[in-house]
Amino acid sequence: MSNSSSYTTGSGPVKMIKFEERCFTFPPKVISPGLPALLLDHNNGNEKLLDYSAPRLQFQMSVIFVLTQTIHSLLKILGLPVFVSQILAGIILGPTVFPDAYSLVNISEDSVGALGNVGGFGFVIFLFLSGVKTDVSLTYKSGKKAVYIGILTVVMPLIFCLITIKMRHWAGNLFMNKTFFLATSYAGTSFPVIHCLLSELKILNSELGRLVLSSAQIGDMVTLVLTMFGMWVNSGIQSGLIGVVTDIGMATLFIFIVLFVLRPVMKWVVNHTPEAGQIKDICFYFVVATFMIAPRISHYLQLNPKYGAIIFGLSVPDGPPLGSALVEKLDPITSGLFLPIFTSTCGMRFNLTDIKHPNQFAKDHAIGSMVTLVVKFGVSLVLAVSCRMPVRDSLAFALTMIYRGTVEIGSYSAMYDKQVMSGDLFGYMTIMIVSVASVVPVLVKWLYDPSRKYLCFQKRTIMNSKLNQELRMIGCVHVPGHVNSIINLFHAFCPTKESSIALDVLHLVKLNGRATPQFIAHHKQIKTNSDKSYSENVIVAFNHFQRSCWEAVSVNVFTAVSPPTLMYEDTCKLAMDRLTSFIILPFHRRWCTDGSIESEDQTLRCLNFDIVERAPCSVGILVEVRRHLKSPIIRDTLPSHNSSYYNIGVIFMGGQDDREALALAKRISQHKSVRLTVIHLKAKTSLGDIMVDTERMLDDEMLRDIKKSVNLTYIDKKVKDGPETSTFLRSIVEDYQLIIVGRRYRSRDPQTLGLEEWCEFQELGIIGDLLSSLDFVGDYSLLIVQQQRQRAA
């Protein structure tokens, strides 16, 4: 119940005072005694379980979750994001479907307020974490292309929006009637929203994704500046010069406290945390407590609370140990619980009856927002084409730049609650956001496929590389143990000046506590671009290796900081750019000498699978077998002191992968310190042999060629089935320091009959999996080779 009154003076009406009446139950009913107690206690009268706020809130959250997942299970078939399902769930639970009665969620005004507070809290955490994951230094280090795109995709749509609204409605000041403020929200770019889209489409670290992220970060900063400018101009018009100076001074004071008081404290904590160590709990709780009060302080200082959360988040040092700790602990509950509730509560504000009879102001702004969307798409498309991007990529880029999501629906909901935006205009904006969020992901996925550029019709294999030509390889490194494995392998290769190797070392680092992936070419860095150092130990180790193999090996070190599920993109792109013929991947499992598992990384295994499937060249997986050692072999730049030779064995059964393995062995056996043994496993009978004549001819030709050009030991071994093959290989593995086998995926032969059912690691193939199993003991490295796959476009 509310009423209003005004009072007058001799000069006319001065102030309108609005009174509101609200009824509260005291003491408040929060925690219920339980459903059985309510049923058995007759003194409670007609009290229900949902009269208590705690079970009522839990019930509302459950309804939202169930409805959202039900809708998403239907819409994900079409490729629509879960964000759309969350809004639709809110619309269904809102007044559109239940106009005259309370729905399952809208039980009372107080309960809706409690649900909104929970969702609003999640939105503030989301903005804070978005600031934490943002690397501000990349804003002023972005290239000119990203800067121009970021600025023009905000300013040009804003100009056209203001012109459109002014042409339709000449009366009124642009700042007094909130037109400039609203137009800025239509034309703005939201970095967190676009980052979520790219992550969901798995193109975060693609060429398109990197350009979009850089442009969006610039655009978000421009949007923030324009929004603050509009608010201060409006304040100046209403309160005069003193009012706007006060607002600017308060905002500056808040920024000064955050940047020059709180940030130095947090950086001091980070600098005094041991490398690869975890932040202390007291420091973590201090940052969280400060974040909790930052929106309230910013509100008292005449600054929008959401900007307070963003600014404080930007001041937190990104990455480990502090930024990553905040993201790891707060992001799961925010994205999994609070943010879906917030999005659904925003949808609950939508009322279809509001847009049936819209006022002129809402019509003008709805048309202006549509013009803004079209102009933003057009500007993005023109700029992308002018940067010589392919047409399909340019269309995908333009669509990504106009994407709308959580930040936009949250901003419009806040405007609706503060009566800056009317119900009909909010309805139009909600429809536009749902439409854009539904169409853009589907079209971008159809237009842009990063793996398309890996469809290489040029043969990039070891077989097609000349012996006297430099062989280009990539060695992937994740942990320090991989460095020694890669170096030991190349020592076994015994490169020479006549048969040199160009090694590109790719250090793959998990993107942790940051939003923007990075790719660093260390040989091009004149000085460090930031206070973050990557791959220092890797660089030192491989520089030492390069000096020990002077003129035989050239080494360049690269670092890719990206999500583990997208690291294949960095690896394959580097292979394309560097004209690589062979990629070496470390195996995901390492064993102790007693056969127990030392370490295992399933994420690394998934990455290896992705690279094997997409690589534009040949691939090798390196497995270190170190079990039950009797006399450890010391690896160095020269053969071990126990032997004057490197003993290398090749298991040959036929097929393109085995021929590629034989080509690698042929190349490394040119050195006089290498003793090469080719073990040709043949079937005793031709029963079950499905190899075509063409493949058999190529195998015979490859064997004849290597016998003529290399001094080797050739073993022709006939086996009946898989168990006999296993018995034979178990008897010879300890004679070699390096064993090279072809992957031969999905190849069925009599020699491996009965082994396929026991294959644990498909990425190694049947023979590779057998040689790495616990049944085999020894001290040897195992290299599984797969020749480049020719895929159709």
Short mmCIF file of C-alpha atoms in Angstrom, two decimals, residues 411-577:
data_model
loop_
_atom_site.label_atom_id
_atom_site.label_comp_id
_atom_site.label_asym_id
_atom_site.label_seq_id
_atom_site.Cartn_x
_atom_site.Cartn_y
_atom_site.Cartn_z
CA SER A 411 21.98 -4.38 -16.50
CA TYR A 412 18.50 -4.11 -18.00
CA SER A 413 16.98 -5.78 -14.93
CA ALA A 414 18.71 -3.26 -12.66
CA MET A 415 17.38 -0.42 -14.83
CA TYR A 416 13.91 -1.95 -14.69
CA ASP A 417 14.02 -2.19 -10.89
CA LYS A 418 15.15 1.45 -10.63
CA GLN A 419 12.44 2.52 -13.12
CA VAL A 420 15.03 3.79 -15.57
CA MET A 421 13.61 1.29 -18.08
CA SER A 422 9.86 0.68 -18.41
CA GLY A 423 8.31 -2.76 -18.49
CA ASP A 424 7.56 -2.65 -22.22
CA LEU A 425 11.12 -1.60 -23.09
CA PHE A 426 12.51 -4.30 -20.80
CA GLY A 427 10.32 -6.82 -22.62
CA TYR A 428 11.70 -5.75 -25.98
CA MET A 429 15.27 -5.97 -24.72
CA THR A 430 14.67 -9.43 -23.25
CA ILE A 431 13.30 -10.71 -26.56
CA MET A 432 16.28 -9.27 -28.40
CA ILE A 433 18.79 -10.83 -25.97
CA VAL A 434 17.14 -14.26 -26.19
CA SER A 435 17.03 -14.05 -29.99
CA VAL A 436 20.67 -13.03 -30.35
CA ALA A 437 21.86 -15.54 -27.76
CA SER A 438 20.00 -18.30 -29.62
CA VAL A 439 21.10 -17.49 -33.17
CA VAL A 440 24.73 -16.40 -32.75
CA PRO A 441 26.25 -19.62 -31.29
CA VAL A 442 24.59 -21.77 -33.97
CA LEU A 443 25.75 -19.55 -36.84
CA VAL A 444 29.29 -19.10 -35.49
CA LYS A 445 29.67 -22.86 -35.05
CA TRP A 446 28.51 -23.35 -38.65
CA LEU A 447 30.68 -20.61 -40.11
CA TYR A 448 33.93 -21.10 -38.22
CA ASP A 449 35.72 -24.39 -37.74
CA PRO A 450 39.35 -23.94 -36.61
CA SER A 451 40.28 -27.48 -37.61
CA ARG A 452 39.41 -26.70 -41.24
CA LYS A 453 42.76 -25.04 -41.76
CA TYR A 454 44.53 -28.23 -40.68
CA LEU A 455 43.21 -30.05 -43.74
CA CYS A 456 46.66 -30.05 -45.27
CA PHE A 457 46.89 -31.51 -48.78
CA GLN A 458 50.66 -31.16 -48.72
CA LYS A 459 52.41 -34.20 -47.31
CA ARG A 460 54.26 -33.26 -44.16
CA THR A 461 55.80 -36.53 -43.12
CA ILE A 462 59.26 -37.87 -42.36
CA MET A 463 59.04 -40.10 -45.43
CA ASN A 464 58.70 -37.02 -47.64
CA SER A 465 61.66 -35.25 -46.01
CA LYS A 466 65.06 -35.64 -47.64
CA LEU A 467 67.92 -37.05 -45.59
CA ASN A 468 70.13 -34.04 -46.24
CA GLN A 469 67.32 -31.62 -45.50
CA GLU A 470 66.56 -30.09 -42.09
CA LEU A 471 63.81 -32.00 -40.32
CA ARG A 472 61.36 -29.75 -38.49
CA MET A 473 59.93 -31.17 -35.25
CA ILE A 474 57.86 -29.99 -32.30
CA GLY A 475 58.42 -31.31 -28.79
CA CYS A 476 55.58 -30.68 -26.33
CA VAL A 477 56.41 -30.14 -22.66
CA HIS A 478 53.98 -29.96 -19.73
CA VAL A 479 55.99 -30.76 -16.59
CA PRO A 480 59.75 -30.69 -15.82
CA GLY A 481 60.04 -34.47 -16.30
CA HIS A 482 59.07 -34.09 -19.95
CA VAL A 483 62.12 -31.89 -20.57
CA ASN A 484 64.54 -34.70 -19.76
CA SER A 485 62.51 -37.18 -21.79
CA ILE A 486 62.55 -35.01 -24.92
CA ILE A 487 66.26 -34.22 -24.58
CA ASN A 488 67.13 -37.90 -24.04
CA LEU A 489 65.14 -38.83 -27.14
CA PHE A 490 66.99 -36.33 -29.30
CA HIS A 491 70.31 -37.53 -27.94
CA ALA A 492 69.28 -40.97 -29.18
CA PHE A 493 68.50 -39.43 -32.58
CA CYS A 494 72.22 -38.46 -32.87
CA PRO A 495 71.62 -35.48 -35.18
CA THR A 496 74.45 -34.35 -37.43
CA LYS A 497 75.25 -31.25 -39.42
CA GLU A 498 74.35 -33.10 -42.62
CA SER A 499 71.07 -34.37 -41.16
CA SER A 500 70.08 -31.54 -38.85
CA ILE A 501 66.93 -31.02 -36.81
CA ALA A 502 64.96 -27.82 -36.21
CA LEU A 503 63.28 -28.35 -32.85
CA ASP A 504 60.44 -26.13 -31.71
CA VAL A 505 59.78 -26.72 -28.02
CA LEU A 506 56.19 -25.91 -27.03
CA HIS A 507 55.68 -25.44 -23.30
CA LEU A 508 51.97 -25.90 -22.62
CA VAL A 509 50.76 -24.09 -19.48
CA LYS A 510 47.26 -24.31 -18.06
CA LEU A 511 45.30 -21.05 -18.21
CA ASN A 512 44.53 -20.56 -14.54
CA GLY A 513 42.88 -17.51 -13.03
CA ARG A 514 42.99 -15.60 -16.32
CA ALA A 515 40.53 -15.06 -19.14
CA THR A 516 42.85 -14.37 -22.07
CA PRO A 517 45.11 -17.10 -23.51
CA GLN A 518 48.65 -16.20 -24.50
CA PHE A 519 51.15 -17.48 -27.02
CA ILE A 520 54.75 -16.39 -26.51
CA ALA A 521 57.64 -16.84 -28.94
CA HIS A 522 60.61 -16.46 -26.61
CA HIS A 523 63.18 -16.03 -29.38
CA LYS A 524 61.28 -12.91 -30.53
CA GLN A 525 61.06 -11.34 -27.08
CA ILE A 526 63.55 -8.54 -26.67
CA LYS A 527 62.35 -7.94 -23.14
CA THR A 528 59.63 -9.39 -21.00
CA ASN A 529 56.21 -7.88 -21.63
CA SER A 530 55.01 -8.42 -18.10
CA ASP A 531 56.06 -9.40 -14.64
CA LYS A 532 55.01 -13.00 -15.36
CA SER A 533 57.81 -15.34 -16.38
CA TYR A 534 57.16 -18.53 -18.26
CA SER A 535 59.36 -21.46 -19.25
CA GLU A 536 62.63 -20.11 -17.83
CA ASN A 537 63.87 -23.55 -16.79
CA VAL A 538 62.71 -25.03 -20.10
CA ILE A 539 64.64 -22.39 -22.04
CA VAL A 540 67.81 -22.94 -20.01
CA ALA A 541 67.68 -26.73 -20.46
CA PHE A 542 67.14 -26.65 -24.21
CA ASN A 543 69.71 -23.90 -24.76
CA HIS A 544 72.24 -26.18 -23.07
CA PHE A 545 71.09 -29.04 -25.32
CA GLN A 546 71.48 -26.84 -28.39
CA ARG A 547 75.04 -25.90 -27.42
CA SER A 548 75.91 -29.57 -26.92
CA CYS A 549 74.67 -30.34 -30.45
CA TRP A 550 76.01 -27.22 -32.13
CA GLU A 551 75.07 -26.89 -35.82
CA ALA A 552 73.18 -30.19 -35.63
CA VAL A 553 70.12 -28.91 -33.71
CA SER A 554 68.47 -25.48 -33.67
CA VAL A 555 66.02 -24.83 -30.86
CA ASN A 556 63.21 -22.29 -30.49
CA VAL A 557 61.05 -22.25 -27.37
CA PHE A 558 57.39 -21.24 -27.37
CA THR A 559 54.90 -21.01 -24.50
CA ALA A 560 51.16 -21.45 -24.90
CA VAL A 561 48.98 -20.45 -21.93
CA SER A 562 45.50 -21.77 -22.64
CA PRO A 563 42.75 -24.07 -21.29
CA PRO A 564 43.85 -27.74 -21.37
CA THR A 565 40.90 -28.70 -23.57
CA LEU A 566 42.04 -26.21 -26.23
CA MET A 567 45.80 -26.75 -26.20
CA TYR A 568 45.57 -28.83 -29.37
CA GLU A 569 44.74 -25.59 -31.20
CA ASP A 570 48.08 -24.03 -30.21
CA THR A 571 49.99 -27.18 -31.10
CA CYS A 572 48.40 -27.67 -34.51
CA LYS A 573 48.65 -23.99 -35.41
CA LEU A 574 52.35 -23.94 -34.56
CA ALA A 575 52.85 -27.05 -36.69
CA MET A 576 51.13 -25.32 -39.61
CA ASP A 577 53.05 -22.08 -39.24
#
